[in-house]
């Protein structure tokens, strides 16, 4: 075995070792909390080997093969030289056609297209998802609607690429949960300027949720900005979906939604709810006015009582004082 052959064998062994050691693995899911009965887009990310599966694969052809007088050689040049005929005379003076050395070469490049959705399959708890996009060097996007009849709880992800099962990091799964009835909130602005993360963060804070993923936005439409959303339970918050509508209605009626989000309208499960404008000055509340009235009346009663007691004491003292002038006259007589 010469040096060149040894180098080729070494490279092949190295390539095999790299291929064996490459282990694509899913390491991230977003969102990981999924609402039952609602369509949701899931972004699946992974390690470097997983990312490589989403990239284009370029395979250069072997070295160019050339033929020169029957001898096979290797060249990087991609040229094809057509035969050229020359005429020479033999010893008898007869013209003999001879063919010049012929060189043929090929230099082709085989390029696999970007990884396509059809190369991937995704399922969640045995329910198939539709792979809608593959982001080169990054992630796979799948769309799924889990039936409302699905049992809530932890659901495992299954994903394959070209028929090969992809590993999923341990403890990585979906939390599939029930949702609140749908709510629609109308706010100023446009669909283009609406920031979903800001909306979710605000609602999470106002409702005391564990994660912004519990605020699932179904759609955002024009008409100022109309946000159609639901609130989703988690494994540790099992009642927020049931109480969400009442909580949001209260936030609308006390002006909190107007103050925090500029909300001007709310619809809960098809029912319109009045949204108080936080900028309105309604004057003193009924409770404050009642308190003031009670305080004033109480004060007047106390003052009246004190006056009555003072008058009573003065009259008592007047009746108990002796008539000194009458006693003195009687002594003189």
Short mmCIF file of C-alpha atoms in Angstrom, two decimals, residues 35-154:
data_model
loop_
_atom_site.label_atom_id
_atom_site.label_comp_id
_atom_site.label_asym_id
_atom_site.label_seq_id
_atom_site.Cartn_x
_atom_site.Cartn_y
_atom_site.Cartn_z
CA UNK A 35 -53.70 23.80 24.57
CA UNK A 36 -56.23 21.12 23.79
CA UNK A 37 -58.44 21.73 20.79
CA UNK A 38 -56.38 24.65 19.45
CA UNK A 39 -54.04 24.80 16.48
CA UNK A 40 -50.49 25.57 17.50
CA UNK A 41 -47.11 25.89 15.76
CA UNK A 42 -44.23 24.11 17.49
CA UNK A 43 -40.56 24.94 16.94
CA UNK A 44 -38.20 22.01 17.47
CA UNK A 45 -34.49 22.71 18.01
CA UNK A 46 -31.53 20.45 18.67
CA UNK A 47 -27.79 20.00 18.97
CA UNK A 48 -25.22 20.64 16.24
CA UNK A 49 -25.83 17.27 14.60
CA UNK A 50 -29.58 17.93 14.54
CA UNK A 51 -28.96 21.35 12.99
CA UNK A 52 -26.77 19.74 10.35
CA UNK A 53 -29.74 17.70 9.16
CA UNK A 54 -31.55 20.93 8.33
CA UNK A 55 -28.68 22.33 6.25
CA UNK A 56 -27.95 21.83 2.54
CA UNK A 57 -25.51 19.01 1.85
CA UNK A 58 -22.89 19.52 -0.90
CA UNK A 59 -20.91 16.56 -2.20
CA UNK A 60 -18.19 17.25 -4.72
CA UNK A 61 -17.55 14.66 -7.39
CA UNK A 62 -14.34 12.62 -7.22
CA UNK A 63 -11.29 13.96 -8.94
CA UNK A 64 -11.61 14.53 -12.67
CA UNK A 65 -10.83 11.51 -14.78
CA UNK A 66 -8.81 12.06 -17.90
CA UNK A 67 -7.66 9.61 -20.55
CA UNK A 68 -4.40 10.24 -22.34
CA UNK A 69 -3.28 7.55 -24.76
CA UNK A 70 -5.08 4.96 -22.68
CA UNK A 71 -3.61 6.11 -19.38
CA UNK A 72 -6.07 7.12 -16.64
CA UNK A 73 -5.02 10.15 -14.64
CA UNK A 74 -6.64 12.51 -12.12
CA UNK A 75 -7.09 16.21 -12.66
CA UNK A 76 -9.13 19.03 -11.08
CA UNK A 77 -9.65 20.67 -14.41
CA UNK A 78 -13.01 20.31 -16.03
CA UNK A 79 -12.18 20.25 -19.68
CA UNK A 80 -13.00 18.09 -22.65
CA UNK A 81 -10.66 18.15 -25.54
CA UNK A 82 -12.00 16.84 -28.81
CA UNK A 83 -9.82 14.61 -30.91
CA UNK A 84 -7.80 16.41 -33.58
CA UNK A 85 -6.71 14.55 -36.68
CA UNK A 86 -3.29 14.96 -38.22
CA UNK A 87 -1.95 13.53 -41.42
CA UNK A 88 1.45 11.93 -41.73
CA UNK A 89 3.16 9.93 -44.50
CA UNK A 90 4.46 6.43 -44.02
CA UNK A 91 7.60 5.11 -45.64
CA UNK A 92 5.69 4.30 -48.83
CA UNK A 93 4.51 7.84 -49.23
CA UNK A 94 0.97 6.90 -48.39
CA UNK A 95 -0.90 9.39 -46.24
CA UNK A 96 -1.94 7.89 -42.91
CA UNK A 97 -4.40 9.58 -40.55
CA UNK A 98 -3.30 9.65 -36.97
CA UNK A 99 -5.30 10.76 -33.96
CA UNK A 100 -3.88 13.08 -31.39
CA UNK A 101 -4.04 12.09 -27.69
CA UNK A 102 -7.57 12.46 -26.43
CA UNK A 103 -8.33 14.04 -23.06
CA UNK A 104 -11.79 13.79 -21.57
CA UNK A 105 -12.76 15.14 -18.21
CA UNK A 106 -15.82 15.50 -16.04
CA UNK A 107 -16.32 17.77 -13.07
CA UNK A 108 -19.85 17.57 -11.69
CA UNK A 109 -21.12 18.66 -8.32
CA UNK A 110 -23.96 16.82 -6.62
CA UNK A 111 -25.93 19.12 -4.31
CA UNK A 112 -28.82 17.98 -2.15
CA UNK A 113 -31.51 20.59 -1.80
CA UNK A 114 -32.37 22.12 1.56
CA UNK A 115 -33.92 19.70 3.96
CA UNK A 116 -37.62 19.67 3.14
CA UNK A 117 -40.67 19.09 5.36
CA UNK A 118 -41.37 15.83 3.53
CA UNK A 119 -38.16 14.35 4.96
CA UNK A 120 -39.46 14.75 8.51
CA UNK A 121 -42.24 13.19 10.56
CA UNK A 122 -43.41 14.48 13.94
CA UNK A 123 -45.97 13.15 16.40
CA UNK A 124 -47.03 14.16 19.91
CA UNK A 125 -48.36 11.48 22.18
CA UNK A 126 -49.06 9.36 19.11
CA UNK A 127 -50.96 12.17 17.33
CA UNK A 128 -49.42 13.19 14.00
CA UNK A 129 -48.30 16.76 13.42
CA UNK A 130 -47.78 18.41 10.05
CA UNK A 131 -44.22 19.61 9.41
CA UNK A 132 -44.64 23.01 7.76
CA UNK A 133 -41.09 24.38 7.56
CA UNK A 134 -37.42 23.56 7.99
CA UNK A 135 -35.18 26.47 8.93
CA UNK A 136 -31.69 25.80 7.57
CA UNK A 137 -29.17 25.22 10.33
CA UNK A 138 -31.72 25.92 12.99
CA UNK A 139 -35.05 24.19 13.55
CA UNK A 140 -38.05 22.25 12.35
CA UNK A 141 -41.53 23.75 12.59
CA UNK A 142 -44.60 21.54 12.98
CA UNK A 143 -48.29 22.37 13.26
CA UNK A 144 -50.68 20.32 15.36
CA UNK A 145 -54.20 20.41 16.76
CA UNK A 146 -54.67 18.04 19.67
CA UNK A 147 -58.33 16.93 19.95
CA UNK A 148 -60.22 18.28 22.95
CA UNK A 149 -60.94 14.68 23.94
CA UNK A 150 -57.23 14.02 24.45
CA UNK A 151 -56.31 13.27 28.05
CA UNK A 152 -54.41 16.15 29.62
CA UNK A 153 -50.89 15.57 30.89
CA UNK A 154 -47.36 14.93 29.71
#
